[in-house]
């Protein structure tokens, strides 16, 4: 057996034999999930109710509304009068959280080759809902444009000859199509906030969304099995003399590091499987299982584990390292959007929460699991998480030889 | 070629001098003892030989390999059993040993074969299935020793191997050392128990304050630095004055345990002392011969009693 395999196996055995570790990494988050689900009851996956005022009444406006309604993300409520619709959204009647206005001339503009605009208002309140709806509507209009451009080009291309002579150059039909595509901007969307007159508590909605608990379980495992776990594995190795035993062997520093990382990722993955399977079995949430989750989870695993390694390596005292990560871990779960949206936090705390990789992980995982977003649609938080993972890993690797030598 | 060669090695920890120009040579197949109080530098020296620390100056060669330049090779050649048992309490004896085997990249077959051999040598049968945290001190020592011997090292370093063991367990441990000696292994043992060094070691280095005070076979050191043997006579308190008077020709000295008479030939002196006392009507409670010990050697060379320093 290679040294790194032996180290990883040993660390995994220790993880699953420690009763306190099992309680804090597996039992505790499930207890939390059961507790909050019982208190706030169970809702289904979020569907956002939006008002639509079609001032255009044309064919393209009708197609747009029909397509919007079929996404499953929003439920369309038609209004004839713009003012009535605005009022209904402001007051949150029928759970309305947004208003789409399709202005007169939308169909005409599109068919005559001009840019057609729509207006979308989001009700002020839950910042997460605002964010999700804004991203969704922007993405939807972009997708609508794509479809429209494709169809228009198919129509126009039929009239183009295979090759055109232009200024002495031969230009192919494909080149003309690409050129036309780059200029086409059939429609755009403007998003604005619509103030509410009444502020209603929307935190409960956060708890009620069963699918969100899947994200919470991943985030919890990042913090406790990942960050705290990795710090503890290194700290205890040093405190209890295991590192001395390892250093008495010919295993190289890099083999030791590989073993530690492999062991950590193994225990992290196993605990994630246990937590997520238990959550799905208990709550039966409707979530979108997508391959986009894999890079997000890997980035989260790597960022959290390497952050834990980094704390243990940089700390002069192994005991202090574990105590610090446990304390920080307990606090971080309240600042990472696991239990309530980070936008609810006061200014400085919110700013702190928004730079945490765990917050970005929850944001990206919620996007994929709850809204069915692709990786490109959660590119912001995903990229941030990935960059953090790379930075933490690079630092942890750089400091590891010094830590190992001082064992 | 010496198994271990320590050439003018020095090591400091801040202001504390742990080793000060140590020179030693341990021959292959030899059981070599480092005798000295806590703080003499024995552990630091052993850790340097095992490749766990680097000296500030000087050089250590193990079977011709430089410990500073080839630490990985040194760790393959050396089996170091430190004072602490370094076992994972939540793993079984078997899992602990399997883990150590993986650190030396041993194949499953090699491990099984070696485990069988060590189980017989050290009586590990019962320990393999139990968690290390549930084992007694002596059992942990045996398991830890097995971990150090698993990769069949040529040089075995044992740092205070019997500290904390009861007398029976200590005797058992000496038996293991004798078996290893029988296999022709080179052993470097540190201890502050004189009788242990006397019993086990072919040669002993006496260390104090980071320096090697002297090196040699225990008997040679005792003969050279141990001073005279003693005959210790115990009589009843009321006869003490009279005994001192009749034994005057032997120059007795009062001591806490009785009257001490220094001599080069204790065996011839005992009958003379007994007959002198009896002819004066004194019946001694006991007459004992005390030969010089390594404790006497340490006292005579350093001016300190080893036991006091250890305490």
Short mmCIF file of N, CA and C in Angstrom, two decimals, chain A residues 117-226:
data_model
loop_
_atom_site.label_atom_id
_atom_site.label_comp_id
_atom_site.label_asym_id
_atom_site.label_seq_id
_atom_site.Cartn_x
_atom_site.Cartn_y
_atom_site.Cartn_z
N UNK A 117 -38.42 46.36 -26.69
CA UNK A 117 -38.08 46.37 -25.25
C UNK A 117 -39.24 45.87 -24.40
N UNK A 118 -38.88 45.22 -23.29
CA UNK A 118 -39.89 44.91 -22.28
C UNK A 118 -39.39 45.49 -20.96
N UNK A 119 -40.31 45.65 -20.02
CA UNK A 119 -39.95 46.22 -18.72
C UNK A 119 -40.32 45.22 -17.65
N UNK A 120 -39.41 44.99 -16.71
CA UNK A 120 -39.73 44.05 -15.63
C UNK A 120 -39.49 44.73 -14.29
N UNK A 121 -40.50 44.70 -13.43
CA UNK A 121 -40.39 45.28 -12.09
C UNK A 121 -40.36 44.14 -11.07
N UNK A 122 -39.44 44.26 -10.11
CA UNK A 122 -39.40 43.25 -9.03
C UNK A 122 -39.83 43.93 -7.75
N UNK A 123 -40.66 43.24 -6.99
CA UNK A 123 -41.13 43.83 -5.74
C UNK A 123 -39.97 43.91 -4.74
N UNK A 124 -39.83 45.05 -4.13
CA UNK A 124 -38.76 45.24 -3.14
C UNK A 124 -39.08 44.37 -1.93
N UNK A 125 -38.09 43.73 -1.37
CA UNK A 125 -38.34 42.89 -0.19
C UNK A 125 -37.25 41.87 -0.08
N UNK A 126 -37.61 40.62 -0.28
CA UNK A 126 -36.62 39.55 -0.15
C UNK A 126 -35.54 39.71 -1.22
N UNK A 127 -34.34 40.05 -0.81
CA UNK A 127 -33.29 40.28 -1.80
C UNK A 127 -32.97 39.05 -2.62
N UNK A 128 -33.14 37.87 -1.98
CA UNK A 128 -32.81 36.67 -2.75
C UNK A 128 -33.80 36.46 -3.89
N UNK A 129 -35.09 36.74 -3.58
CA UNK A 129 -36.12 36.62 -4.61
C UNK A 129 -35.83 37.62 -5.73
N UNK A 130 -35.45 38.84 -5.34
CA UNK A 130 -35.12 39.87 -6.35
C UNK A 130 -34.01 39.38 -7.27
N UNK A 131 -33.00 38.83 -6.60
CA UNK A 131 -31.82 38.39 -7.36
C UNK A 131 -32.17 37.25 -8.33
N UNK A 132 -32.92 36.29 -7.77
CA UNK A 132 -33.28 35.13 -8.58
C UNK A 132 -34.15 35.53 -9.76
N UNK A 133 -35.16 36.35 -9.48
CA UNK A 133 -36.08 36.75 -10.55
C UNK A 133 -35.38 37.58 -11.63
N UNK A 134 -34.49 38.49 -11.18
CA UNK A 134 -33.77 39.32 -12.14
C UNK A 134 -32.93 38.45 -13.07
N UNK A 135 -32.18 37.51 -12.43
CA UNK A 135 -31.33 36.64 -13.26
C UNK A 135 -32.19 35.81 -14.20
N UNK A 136 -33.30 35.30 -13.65
CA UNK A 136 -34.15 34.44 -14.46
C UNK A 136 -34.72 35.19 -15.65
N UNK A 137 -35.26 36.39 -15.42
CA UNK A 137 -35.90 37.14 -16.49
C UNK A 137 -34.89 37.57 -17.55
N UNK A 138 -33.71 37.98 -17.09
CA UNK A 138 -32.68 38.38 -18.04
C UNK A 138 -32.29 37.19 -18.92
N UNK A 139 -32.11 36.06 -18.25
CA UNK A 139 -31.75 34.83 -18.98
C UNK A 139 -32.86 34.43 -19.94
N UNK A 140 -34.09 34.59 -19.49
CA UNK A 140 -35.23 34.18 -20.32
C UNK A 140 -35.30 35.02 -21.60
N UNK A 141 -35.14 36.34 -21.46
CA UNK A 141 -35.22 37.22 -22.63
C UNK A 141 -34.06 36.91 -23.59
N UNK A 142 -32.91 36.61 -23.02
CA UNK A 142 -31.75 36.26 -23.86
C UNK A 142 -32.04 34.99 -24.68
N UNK A 143 -32.64 34.03 -23.99
CA UNK A 143 -32.98 32.76 -24.64
C UNK A 143 -34.05 33.01 -25.73
N UNK A 144 -34.99 33.86 -25.43
CA UNK A 144 -36.05 34.22 -26.37
C UNK A 144 -35.43 34.85 -27.63
N UNK A 145 -34.45 35.75 -27.38
CA UNK A 145 -33.74 36.41 -28.48
C UNK A 145 -33.02 35.40 -29.36
N UNK A 146 -32.39 34.46 -28.69
CA UNK A 146 -31.61 33.44 -29.42
C UNK A 146 -32.51 32.68 -30.40
N UNK A 147 -33.65 32.25 -29.85
CA UNK A 147 -34.62 31.51 -30.66
C UNK A 147 -35.10 32.35 -31.84
N UNK A 148 -35.42 33.60 -31.53
CA UNK A 148 -35.96 34.49 -32.54
C UNK A 148 -34.95 34.73 -33.67
N UNK A 149 -33.68 34.99 -33.25
CA UNK A 149 -32.62 35.25 -34.23
C UNK A 149 -32.43 34.04 -35.14
N UNK A 150 -32.46 32.86 -34.51
CA UNK A 150 -32.25 31.64 -35.27
C UNK A 150 -33.32 31.51 -36.35
N UNK A 151 -34.54 31.75 -35.95
CA UNK A 151 -35.65 31.61 -36.91
C UNK A 151 -35.58 32.66 -38.02
N UNK A 152 -35.23 33.88 -37.63
CA UNK A 152 -35.13 34.95 -38.63
C UNK A 152 -34.04 34.62 -39.65
N UNK A 153 -32.92 34.12 -39.13
CA UNK A 153 -31.82 33.80 -40.04
C UNK A 153 -32.18 32.67 -40.99
N UNK A 154 -32.87 31.68 -40.45
CA UNK A 154 -33.31 30.57 -41.29
C UNK A 154 -34.16 31.11 -42.45
N UNK A 155 -34.99 32.08 -42.11
CA UNK A 155 -35.89 32.67 -43.08
C UNK A 155 -35.11 33.46 -44.13
N UNK A 156 -34.17 34.30 -43.64
CA UNK A 156 -33.42 35.17 -44.55
C UNK A 156 -32.43 34.36 -45.39
N UNK A 157 -31.83 33.35 -44.77
CA UNK A 157 -30.78 32.58 -45.45
C UNK A 157 -31.29 31.92 -46.73
N UNK A 158 -32.56 31.60 -46.69
CA UNK A 158 -33.13 30.93 -47.86
C UNK A 158 -33.01 31.80 -49.11
N UNK A 159 -32.94 33.13 -48.93
CA UNK A 159 -32.85 34.07 -50.06
C UNK A 159 -31.42 34.41 -50.43
N UNK A 160 -30.47 33.94 -49.65
CA UNK A 160 -29.06 34.30 -49.93
C UNK A 160 -28.43 33.29 -50.88
N UNK A 161 -27.64 33.79 -51.84
CA UNK A 161 -26.91 32.83 -52.69
C UNK A 161 -25.76 32.23 -51.88
N UNK A 162 -25.22 31.07 -52.30
CA UNK A 162 -24.13 30.43 -51.53
C UNK A 162 -22.92 31.35 -51.41
N UNK A 163 -22.58 32.11 -52.46
CA UNK A 163 -21.44 33.02 -52.42
C UNK A 163 -21.82 34.37 -53.02
N UNK A 164 -21.33 35.42 -52.40
CA UNK A 164 -21.63 36.78 -52.88
C UNK A 164 -20.32 37.48 -53.14
N UNK A 165 -20.24 38.22 -54.25
CA UNK A 165 -19.04 38.99 -54.53
C UNK A 165 -19.23 40.38 -53.94
N UNK A 166 -18.30 40.79 -53.08
CA UNK A 166 -18.48 42.04 -52.34
C UNK A 166 -17.13 42.76 -52.28
N UNK A 167 -17.02 43.87 -53.02
CA UNK A 167 -15.78 44.66 -53.06
C UNK A 167 -14.62 43.84 -53.58
N UNK A 168 -14.92 42.95 -54.52
CA UNK A 168 -13.85 42.15 -55.10
C UNK A 168 -13.57 40.87 -54.31
N UNK A 169 -14.24 40.70 -53.15
CA UNK A 169 -14.03 39.48 -52.34
C UNK A 169 -15.22 38.56 -52.46
N UNK A 170 -14.94 37.27 -52.37
CA UNK A 170 -16.02 36.28 -52.35
C UNK A 170 -16.41 36.05 -50.88
N UNK A 171 -17.69 36.29 -50.58
CA UNK A 171 -18.14 36.11 -49.18
C UNK A 171 -19.15 34.97 -49.15
N UNK A 172 -18.94 34.01 -48.22
CA UNK A 172 -19.85 32.86 -48.16
C UNK A 172 -21.12 33.21 -47.40
N UNK A 173 -22.13 32.37 -47.58
CA UNK A 173 -23.41 32.57 -46.91
C UNK A 173 -23.22 32.50 -45.37
N UNK A 174 -22.34 31.56 -44.92
CA UNK A 174 -22.11 31.40 -43.47
C UNK A 174 -21.55 32.68 -42.86
N UNK A 175 -20.63 33.30 -43.64
CA UNK A 175 -20.02 34.53 -43.12
C UNK A 175 -21.06 35.64 -42.98
N UNK A 176 -21.94 35.71 -43.97
CA UNK A 176 -22.99 36.75 -43.91
C UNK A 176 -23.92 36.49 -42.72
N UNK A 177 -24.22 35.20 -42.51
CA UNK A 177 -25.11 34.85 -41.39
C UNK A 177 -24.49 35.25 -40.07
N UNK A 178 -23.18 34.94 -39.92
CA UNK A 178 -22.50 35.28 -38.66
C UNK A 178 -22.49 36.79 -38.43
N UNK A 179 -22.27 37.52 -39.56
CA UNK A 179 -22.20 38.99 -39.50
C UNK A 179 -23.56 39.56 -39.08
N UNK A 180 -24.60 39.00 -39.67
CA UNK A 180 -25.95 39.49 -39.34
C UNK A 180 -26.30 39.18 -37.89
N UNK A 181 -25.89 38.02 -37.46
CA UNK A 181 -26.19 37.59 -36.09
C UNK A 181 -25.59 38.54 -35.06
N UNK A 182 -24.36 38.99 -35.35
CA UNK A 182 -23.66 39.84 -34.38
C UNK A 182 -24.36 41.20 -34.23
N UNK A 183 -25.14 41.58 -35.23
CA UNK A 183 -25.83 42.88 -35.15
C UNK A 183 -27.24 42.78 -34.57
N UNK A 184 -27.76 41.56 -34.59
CA UNK A 184 -29.18 41.42 -34.22
C UNK A 184 -29.36 41.48 -32.72
N UNK A 185 -30.15 42.43 -32.25
CA UNK A 185 -30.52 42.49 -30.83
C UNK A 185 -32.03 42.67 -30.81
N UNK A 186 -32.74 41.60 -31.01
CA UNK A 186 -34.18 41.74 -31.22
C UNK A 186 -34.91 42.38 -30.06
N UNK A 187 -34.56 42.00 -28.82
CA UNK A 187 -35.31 42.61 -27.72
C UNK A 187 -34.39 42.75 -26.51
N UNK A 188 -34.73 43.69 -25.66
CA UNK A 188 -33.97 43.82 -24.43
C UNK A 188 -34.93 43.99 -23.26
N UNK A 189 -34.35 43.93 -22.06
CA UNK A 189 -35.20 44.00 -20.87
C UNK A 189 -34.61 45.02 -19.91
N UNK A 190 -35.46 45.80 -19.31
CA UNK A 190 -35.03 46.73 -18.27
C UNK A 190 -35.67 46.27 -16.98
N UNK A 191 -34.86 46.16 -15.93
CA UNK A 191 -35.40 45.68 -14.65
C UNK A 191 -35.41 46.82 -13.65
N UNK A 192 -36.49 46.96 -12.91
CA UNK A 192 -36.57 48.01 -11.88
C UNK A 192 -37.24 47.45 -10.63
N UNK A 193 -36.98 48.13 -9.52
CA UNK A 193 -37.59 47.71 -8.26
C UNK A 193 -38.94 48.37 -8.08
N UNK A 194 -39.85 47.67 -7.51
CA UNK A 194 -41.17 48.21 -7.23
C UNK A 194 -41.33 48.20 -5.71
N UNK A 195 -41.44 49.38 -5.08
CA UNK A 195 -41.50 49.45 -3.61
C UNK A 195 -42.79 48.85 -3.07
N UNK A 196 -42.65 48.25 -1.91
CA UNK A 196 -43.82 47.70 -1.26
C UNK A 196 -44.34 48.70 -0.24
N UNK A 197 -45.59 48.64 0.02
CA UNK A 197 -46.13 49.48 1.09
C UNK A 197 -46.10 48.73 2.40
N UNK A 198 -46.20 47.40 2.32
CA UNK A 198 -46.16 46.59 3.52
C UNK A 198 -44.95 45.67 3.46
N UNK A 199 -44.31 45.57 4.56
CA UNK A 199 -43.18 44.63 4.60
C UNK A 199 -43.65 43.36 5.28
N UNK A 200 -43.56 42.27 4.60
CA UNK A 200 -43.99 41.00 5.22
C UNK A 200 -42.78 40.12 5.45
N UNK A 201 -42.84 39.37 6.50
CA UNK A 201 -41.70 38.48 6.82
C UNK A 201 -41.65 37.37 5.78
N UNK A 202 -40.50 37.30 5.14
CA UNK A 202 -40.39 36.28 4.09
C UNK A 202 -39.35 35.24 4.42
N UNK A 203 -38.82 35.33 5.65
CA UNK A 203 -37.79 34.36 6.02
C UNK A 203 -38.36 32.95 6.00
N UNK A 204 -39.62 32.84 6.41
CA UNK A 204 -40.23 31.52 6.47
C UNK A 204 -40.15 30.81 5.13
N UNK A 205 -40.29 31.60 4.05
CA UNK A 205 -40.23 31.01 2.71
C UNK A 205 -38.88 30.32 2.49
N UNK A 206 -37.89 30.92 3.09
CA UNK A 206 -36.53 30.38 2.97
C UNK A 206 -36.47 28.97 3.57
N UNK A 207 -37.10 28.84 4.75
CA UNK A 207 -37.10 27.53 5.43
C UNK A 207 -38.00 26.55 4.72
N UNK A 208 -39.13 27.08 4.20
CA UNK A 208 -40.13 26.19 3.62
C UNK A 208 -39.63 25.51 2.36
N UNK A 209 -38.66 26.14 1.71
CA UNK A 209 -38.19 25.55 0.47
C UNK A 209 -37.32 24.34 0.77
N UNK A 210 -37.93 23.17 0.60
CA UNK A 210 -37.24 21.93 0.98
C UNK A 210 -35.94 21.75 0.23
N UNK A 211 -35.94 22.15 -1.03
CA UNK A 211 -34.73 21.97 -1.85
C UNK A 211 -33.55 22.73 -1.30
N UNK A 212 -33.83 23.86 -0.64
CA UNK A 212 -32.74 24.66 -0.07
C UNK A 212 -31.94 23.85 0.96
N UNK A 213 -32.64 22.90 1.61
CA UNK A 213 -31.95 22.10 2.62
C UNK A 213 -30.85 21.23 2.03
N UNK A 214 -30.98 20.89 0.78
CA UNK A 214 -29.91 20.12 0.13
C UNK A 214 -28.65 21.00 0.05
N UNK A 215 -28.86 22.28 -0.34
CA UNK A 215 -27.72 23.21 -0.38
C UNK A 215 -27.14 23.38 1.02
N UNK A 216 -28.04 23.47 2.02
CA UNK A 216 -27.58 23.65 3.41
C UNK A 216 -26.69 22.48 3.83
N UNK A 217 -27.10 21.28 3.47
CA UNK A 217 -26.31 20.10 3.87
C UNK A 217 -24.91 20.14 3.23
N UNK A 218 -24.86 20.56 1.98
CA UNK A 218 -23.53 20.68 1.35
C UNK A 218 -22.71 21.75 2.06
N UNK A 219 -23.36 22.90 2.31
CA UNK A 219 -22.63 24.00 2.95
C UNK A 219 -22.18 23.61 4.35
N UNK A 220 -23.06 22.90 5.08
CA UNK A 220 -22.70 22.46 6.43
C UNK A 220 -21.48 21.53 6.36
N UNK A 221 -21.51 20.62 5.39
CA UNK A 221 -20.37 19.70 5.28
C UNK A 221 -19.11 20.45 4.88
N UNK A 222 -19.23 21.49 4.05
CA UNK A 222 -18.04 22.28 3.70
C UNK A 222 -17.41 22.85 4.96
N UNK A 223 -18.28 23.41 5.82
CA UNK A 223 -17.77 24.10 7.01
C UNK A 223 -17.23 23.09 8.04
N UNK A 224 -18.04 22.08 8.37
CA UNK A 224 -17.65 21.21 9.49
C UNK A 224 -16.81 20.01 9.07
N UNK A 225 -17.27 19.23 8.09
CA UNK A 225 -16.43 18.09 7.68
C UNK A 225 -15.21 18.60 6.93
N UNK A 226 -15.38 19.70 6.20
CA UNK A 226 -14.27 20.22 5.39
C UNK A 226 -13.32 21.07 6.19
#
